[in-house]
Short mmCIF file of C-alpha atoms in Angstrom, two decimals:
data_model
loop_
_atom_site.label_atom_id
_atom_site.label_comp_id
_atom_site.label_asym_id
_atom_site.label_seq_id
_atom_site.Cartn_x
_atom_site.Cartn_y
_atom_site.Cartn_z
CA UNK R 1 -48.91 -0.91 44.52
CA UNK R 2 -45.57 0.77 43.77
CA UNK R 3 -43.38 0.66 40.67
CA UNK R 4 -39.68 1.02 39.92
CA UNK R 5 -37.49 0.92 36.83
CA UNK R 6 -34.34 -1.22 36.56
CA UNK R 7 -31.49 -1.76 34.10
CA UNK R 8 -28.07 -3.38 34.30
CA UNK R 9 -27.60 -5.55 37.42
CA UNK R 10 -28.32 -5.02 41.11
CA UNK R 11 -30.95 -5.52 43.82
CA UNK R 12 -34.07 -3.58 44.84
CA UNK R 13 -36.08 -3.73 48.09
CA UNK R 14 -39.65 -5.06 47.92
CA UNK R 15 -42.60 -3.76 49.92
CA UNK R 16 -44.01 -5.89 52.74
CA UNK R 17 -46.69 -8.35 51.62
CA UNK R 18 -45.76 -8.49 47.91
CA UNK R 19 -47.03 -11.74 46.34
CA UNK R 20 -46.67 -11.03 42.60
CA UNK R 21 -44.97 -8.66 40.15
CA UNK R 22 -46.15 -7.08 36.89
CA UNK R 23 -43.10 -6.69 34.62
CA UNK R 24 -43.13 -4.44 31.52
CA UNK R 25 -40.30 -4.20 28.97
CA UNK R 26 -39.69 -0.47 28.39
CA UNK R 27 -36.62 -0.82 26.16
CA UNK R 28 -35.83 -4.14 24.45
CA UNK R 29 -32.09 -5.02 24.57
CA UNK R 30 -30.36 -5.08 21.19
CA UNK R 31 -29.35 -8.71 21.59
CA UNK R 32 -32.81 -9.95 22.59
CA UNK R 33 -34.33 -12.70 20.43
CA UNK R 34 -37.92 -13.72 19.91
CA UNK R 35 -39.72 -17.06 19.93
CA UNK R 36 -42.86 -18.24 18.15
CA UNK R 37 -45.39 -17.79 20.98
CA UNK R 38 -48.42 -15.47 20.61
CA UNK R 39 -48.07 -12.86 22.03
CA UNK R 40 -44.35 -13.03 21.15
CA UNK R 41 -41.96 -14.54 23.72
CA UNK R 42 -38.55 -12.94 24.24
CA UNK R 43 -35.23 -14.34 25.41
CA UNK R 44 -31.96 -12.70 26.49
CA UNK R 45 -33.97 -9.77 27.95
CA UNK R 46 -33.10 -10.31 31.61
CA UNK R 47 -33.59 -12.34 34.80
CA UNK R 48 -35.33 -11.52 38.11
CA UNK R 49 -34.52 -13.34 41.36
CA UNK R 50 -36.58 -12.81 44.57
CA UNK R 51 -34.99 -13.36 47.99
CA UNK R 52 -36.01 -13.18 51.65
CA UNK R 53 -32.88 -11.57 53.13
CA UNK R 54 -31.26 -14.96 53.81
CA UNK R 55 -31.02 -16.47 50.32
CA UNK R 56 -32.47 -16.14 46.82
CA UNK R 57 -34.90 -18.37 44.92
CA UNK R 58 -34.36 -19.54 41.33
CA UNK R 59 -34.07 -16.84 38.63
CA UNK R 60 -37.16 -15.98 36.59
CA UNK R 61 -36.73 -15.03 32.92
CA UNK R 62 -38.47 -11.95 31.46
CA UNK R 63 -40.21 -13.46 28.43
CA UNK R 64 -43.08 -11.09 27.52
CA UNK R 65 -43.69 -7.39 26.90
CA UNK R 66 -46.07 -7.53 29.90
CA UNK R 67 -45.70 -10.50 32.24
CA UNK R 68 -47.16 -11.60 35.58
CA UNK R 69 -44.57 -13.19 37.86
CA UNK R 70 -45.58 -14.93 41.11
CA UNK R 71 -42.98 -14.72 43.89
CA UNK R 72 -42.72 -16.64 47.18
CA UNK R 73 -44.37 -15.18 50.28
CA UNK R 74 -41.89 -13.39 52.54
CA UNK R 75 -39.78 -12.01 49.67
CA UNK R 76 -38.07 -8.75 50.67
CA UNK R 77 -35.48 -8.23 47.92
CA UNK R 78 -35.48 -8.48 44.12
CA UNK R 79 -32.21 -9.21 42.33
CA UNK R 80 -32.13 -8.30 38.65
CA UNK R 81 -29.86 -8.65 35.62
CA UNK R 82 -31.04 -6.82 32.48
CA UNK R 83 -29.21 -7.32 29.17
CA UNK R 84 -27.16 -4.29 27.97
CA UNK R 85 -29.32 -1.52 26.54
CA UNK R 86 -32.51 -2.93 28.10
CA UNK R 87 -34.86 -1.39 30.69
CA UNK R 88 -37.92 -2.80 32.47
CA UNK R 89 -40.53 -1.41 34.87
CA UNK R 90 -41.56 -3.61 37.83
CA UNK R 91 -44.91 -3.03 39.59
CA UNK R 92 -45.53 -4.67 42.98
CA UNK R 93 -48.84 -6.45 43.64
CA UNK R 94 -49.66 -6.70 47.34
CA UNK R 95 -51.28 -9.93 48.48
CA UNK R 96 -50.49 -13.61 49.07
CA UNK R 97 -48.59 -15.75 46.57
CA UNK R 98 -51.31 -17.38 44.36
CA UNK R 99 -49.67 -20.77 44.90
CA UNK R 100 -49.67 -20.57 48.75
CA UNK R 101 -51.74 -23.18 50.60
CA UNK R 102 -54.71 -22.17 52.79
CA UNK R 103 -54.21 -21.54 56.52
CA UNK R 104 -55.14 -24.29 58.98
CA UNK R 105 -58.35 -24.03 61.00
CA UNK R 106 -58.17 -22.39 64.46
CA UNK R 107 -57.94 -24.88 67.32
CA UNK R 108 -60.80 -25.20 69.84
CA UNK R 109 -60.67 -22.99 72.97
CA UNK R 110 -59.55 -24.61 76.24
CA UNK R 111 -62.03 -25.15 79.08
CA UNK R 112 -62.48 -22.35 81.66
CA UNK R 113 -60.61 -22.96 84.93
CA UNK R 114 -62.54 -23.50 88.19
CA UNK R 115 -63.27 -20.47 90.40
CA UNK R 116 -60.91 -20.14 93.36
CA UNK R 117 -62.16 -20.52 96.95
CA UNK R 118 -63.24 -17.35 98.83
CA UNK R 119 -60.64 -16.12 101.29
CA UNK R 120 -61.49 -15.93 105.02
CA UNK R 121 -62.96 -12.70 106.41
CA UNK R 122 -60.53 -10.40 108.19
CA UNK R 123 -60.88 -9.82 111.98
CA UNK R 124 -63.13 -7.02 113.13
CA UNK R 125 -61.16 -3.92 113.89
CA UNK R 126 -61.44 -1.78 116.99
CA UNK R 127 -64.36 0.56 117.20
CA UNK R 128 -63.97 3.35 114.76
CA UNK R 129 -61.00 1.71 113.00
CA UNK R 130 -61.38 0.02 109.60
CA UNK R 131 -60.90 -3.72 109.67
CA UNK R 132 -58.01 -5.33 107.83
CA UNK R 133 -58.63 -6.55 104.26
CA UNK R 134 -59.18 -10.29 103.98
CA UNK R 135 -56.55 -12.44 102.28
CA UNK R 136 -56.90 -13.04 98.53
CA UNK R 137 -58.47 -16.34 97.62
CA UNK R 138 -56.36 -19.04 95.97
CA UNK R 139 -56.05 -19.01 92.18
CA UNK R 140 -58.18 -21.60 90.41
CA UNK R 141 -56.51 -24.46 88.53
CA UNK R 142 -55.58 -23.87 84.88
CA UNK R 143 -58.00 -25.41 82.43
CA UNK R 144 -56.81 -28.16 80.07
CA UNK R 145 -55.34 -27.09 76.73
CA UNK R 146 -57.76 -27.39 73.83
CA UNK R 147 -56.91 -29.77 70.95
CA UNK R 148 -54.73 -28.37 68.15
CA UNK R 149 -56.45 -27.48 64.91
CA UNK R 150 -55.56 -29.49 61.80
CA UNK R 151 -52.49 -28.25 59.91
CA UNK R 152 -52.99 -26.25 56.74
CA UNK R 153 -52.13 -28.01 53.48
CA UNK R 154 -48.60 -27.33 52.27
CA UNK R 155 -47.43 -27.23 48.67
CA UNK R 156 -44.89 -29.86 47.61
CA UNK R 157 -42.12 -28.39 45.42
CA UNK R 158 -39.33 -30.07 43.49
CA UNK R 159 -36.94 -29.07 40.71
CA UNK R 160 -33.98 -30.37 38.74
CA UNK R 161 -31.31 -28.95 36.44
CA UNK R 162 -29.33 -30.61 33.66
CA UNK R 163 -25.93 -31.49 35.14
CA UNK R 164 -24.08 -31.74 31.80
CA UNK R 165 -24.67 -30.96 28.13
CA UNK R 166 -26.71 -33.53 26.16
CA UNK R 167 -25.78 -33.93 22.46
CA UNK R 168 -28.74 -34.42 20.10
CA UNK R 169 -26.78 -36.93 18.00
CA UNK R 170 -29.50 -37.93 15.53
CA UNK R 171 -32.54 -36.39 13.87
CA UNK R 172 -36.11 -37.53 14.53
CA UNK R 173 -35.18 -38.98 17.95
CA UNK R 174 -36.21 -37.61 21.37
CA UNK R 175 -33.32 -36.87 23.74
CA UNK R 176 -33.83 -36.45 27.50
CA UNK R 177 -33.27 -33.11 29.24
CA UNK R 178 -33.92 -32.49 32.98
CA UNK R 179 -36.47 -34.72 34.77
CA UNK R 180 -38.28 -35.02 38.14
CA UNK R 181 -39.83 -37.98 39.96
CA UNK R 182 -43.32 -37.08 41.25
CA UNK R 183 -45.69 -38.87 43.62
CA UNK R 184 -49.37 -39.39 42.79
CA UNK R 185 -51.38 -36.15 42.66
CA UNK R 186 -52.06 -33.08 40.56
CA UNK R 187 -48.93 -31.13 39.55
CA UNK R 188 -48.14 -27.87 37.78
CA UNK R 189 -44.93 -28.37 35.78
CA UNK R 190 -42.84 -25.96 33.74
CA UNK R 191 -39.45 -26.36 32.06
CA UNK R 192 -36.97 -24.12 30.26
CA UNK R 193 -34.48 -25.61 27.78
CA UNK R 194 -31.47 -23.87 26.19
CA UNK R 195 -30.45 -25.42 22.83
CA UNK R 196 -27.70 -24.63 20.30
CA UNK R 197 -26.18 -26.02 17.10
CA UNK R 198 -22.80 -24.55 16.04
CA UNK R 199 -23.22 -25.46 12.34
CA UNK R 200 -26.86 -25.35 11.14
CA UNK R 201 -30.03 -23.35 11.77
CA UNK R 202 -31.90 -26.38 13.15
CA UNK R 203 -35.62 -26.64 13.90
CA UNK R 204 -36.31 -28.25 17.29
CA UNK R 205 -39.38 -29.75 18.98
CA UNK R 206 -39.69 -30.10 22.78
CA UNK R 207 -42.19 -31.84 25.05
CA UNK R 208 -43.07 -32.82 28.66
CA UNK R 209 -43.29 -36.63 28.65
CA UNK R 210 -43.78 -39.47 31.15
CA UNK R 211 -42.99 -42.36 28.83
CA UNK R 212 -46.62 -42.64 27.69
CA UNK R 213 -48.26 -39.21 27.55
CA UNK R 214 -47.01 -35.88 26.16
CA UNK R 215 -48.41 -33.20 28.48
CA UNK R 216 -47.08 -30.13 26.63
CA UNK R 217 -45.07 -29.40 23.47
CA UNK R 218 -43.52 -26.52 21.50
CA UNK R 219 -41.33 -25.85 18.46
CA UNK R 220 -38.61 -23.29 17.66
CA UNK R 221 -35.88 -22.59 15.09
CA UNK R 222 -32.41 -21.09 15.43
CA UNK R 223 -32.46 -17.62 13.88
CA UNK R 224 -28.88 -18.09 12.65
CA UNK R 225 -25.98 -20.54 12.97
CA UNK R 226 -24.54 -20.95 16.51
CA UNK R 227 -27.33 -18.84 18.05
CA UNK R 228 -28.71 -20.45 21.23
CA UNK R 229 -32.50 -20.58 21.63
CA UNK R 230 -34.70 -20.98 24.72
CA UNK R 231 -37.80 -23.21 24.72
CA UNK R 232 -40.43 -23.22 27.48
CA UNK R 233 -42.97 -25.89 28.42
CA UNK R 234 -45.89 -25.60 30.88
CA UNK R 235 -48.47 -28.24 31.79
CA UNK R 236 -50.93 -29.45 34.44
CA UNK R 237 -50.39 -33.17 35.10
CA UNK R 238 -52.55 -35.66 37.07
CA UNK R 239 -50.61 -38.73 38.21
CA UNK R 240 -52.05 -41.91 39.77
CA UNK R 241 -48.69 -43.29 40.96
CA UNK R 242 -45.06 -42.21 41.36
CA UNK R 243 -43.93 -41.16 37.87
CA UNK R 244 -40.85 -39.61 36.23
CA UNK R 245 -41.69 -36.62 34.02
CA UNK R 246 -38.96 -35.33 31.72
CA UNK R 247 -38.37 -32.53 29.24
CA UNK R 248 -37.25 -33.89 25.86
CA UNK R 249 -35.88 -32.35 22.62
CA UNK R 250 -35.95 -33.60 19.01
CA UNK R 251 -34.12 -32.25 15.92
CA UNK R 252 -36.32 -32.19 12.81
CA UNK R 253 -35.34 -34.23 9.73
CA UNK R 254 -32.74 -32.50 7.58
CA UNK R 255 -31.06 -30.85 10.57
CA UNK R 256 -27.57 -31.39 11.93
CA UNK R 257 -26.53 -33.97 14.53
CA UNK R 258 -24.39 -31.59 16.60
CA UNK R 259 -27.23 -29.84 18.46
CA UNK R 260 -26.80 -29.65 22.24
CA UNK R 261 -29.19 -29.27 25.19
CA UNK R 262 -27.09 -26.89 27.30
CA UNK R 263 -26.53 -27.34 31.03
CA UNK R 264 -25.07 -23.82 31.26
CA UNK R 265 -25.44 -20.90 28.86
CA UNK R 266 -22.76 -20.60 26.15
CA UNK R 267 -22.21 -16.90 26.80
CA UNK R 268 -21.78 -15.53 30.32
CA UNK R 269 -22.71 -18.83 31.97
CA UNK R 270 -23.73 -18.64 35.65
CA UNK R 271 -23.83 -22.34 36.50
CA UNK R 272 -25.78 -25.40 35.38
CA UNK R 273 -29.21 -23.75 35.32
CA UNK R 274 -29.78 -23.12 31.60
CA UNK R 275 -32.01 -26.21 31.27
CA UNK R 276 -34.29 -26.78 34.27
CA UNK R 277 -37.65 -28.32 35.26
CA UNK R 278 -39.85 -27.26 38.21
CA UNK R 279 -42.98 -28.95 39.66
CA UNK R 280 -45.46 -27.75 42.31
CA UNK R 281 -48.10 -30.13 43.72
CA UNK R 282 -51.58 -28.60 43.65
CA UNK R 283 -53.47 -31.52 45.21
#
């Protein structure tokens, strides 16, 4: 393993074979906020984004003092953006991505080709002289190709981002954030939601929901008026048929009706990726 320290914005090369990163917050940015998780979860610390030299995958938020982050196999570069005044140490973990599927079995060996015919004997040379070498026998036919081994199982991956802000226009009512349609199977789902009210320090609840079952939930409060908050949801879901799973938000009673699920961050927005949902099929 090797480690390096980053701050500000930029990119850093990754060692060959890195499958995960251990990220430690050395210096917490002044503008960082905390959630209600235990151990504490942070927001506005920074984002990491692995790439393979051709393009970059989705950004990964730094949310804990010490966090494990799985990155796709074949990653060679790490982009980073750390909030002003912050500093983190990144330690590489060599090995396969823990979410990679197993390799397929090796195909059977092809049959051995037939032995070629023996070449004719050369003529006898004159007395004392060495006879000429006989011609090389013909090459035997190539054996048939063995059957291909079965393919290794591949992970199915899907994601979605909120395309426009969603106003939470009433209290005590669930409003839809980003959603994904998933086929039958076992899925690992996580979502990040960015929420803000410009007038009141609201208390919000969030959940992963398929119309019948709530698979995960959490709760958070704005630390002060107009401050955006980030809420995260993670759940393992077993589906028996094609199902839409969505991330939803509710404003508690007594709150304002001007809360918004943000498509892009209010400050320094970098596109509609502030509220997103990701699903990986495990089986």
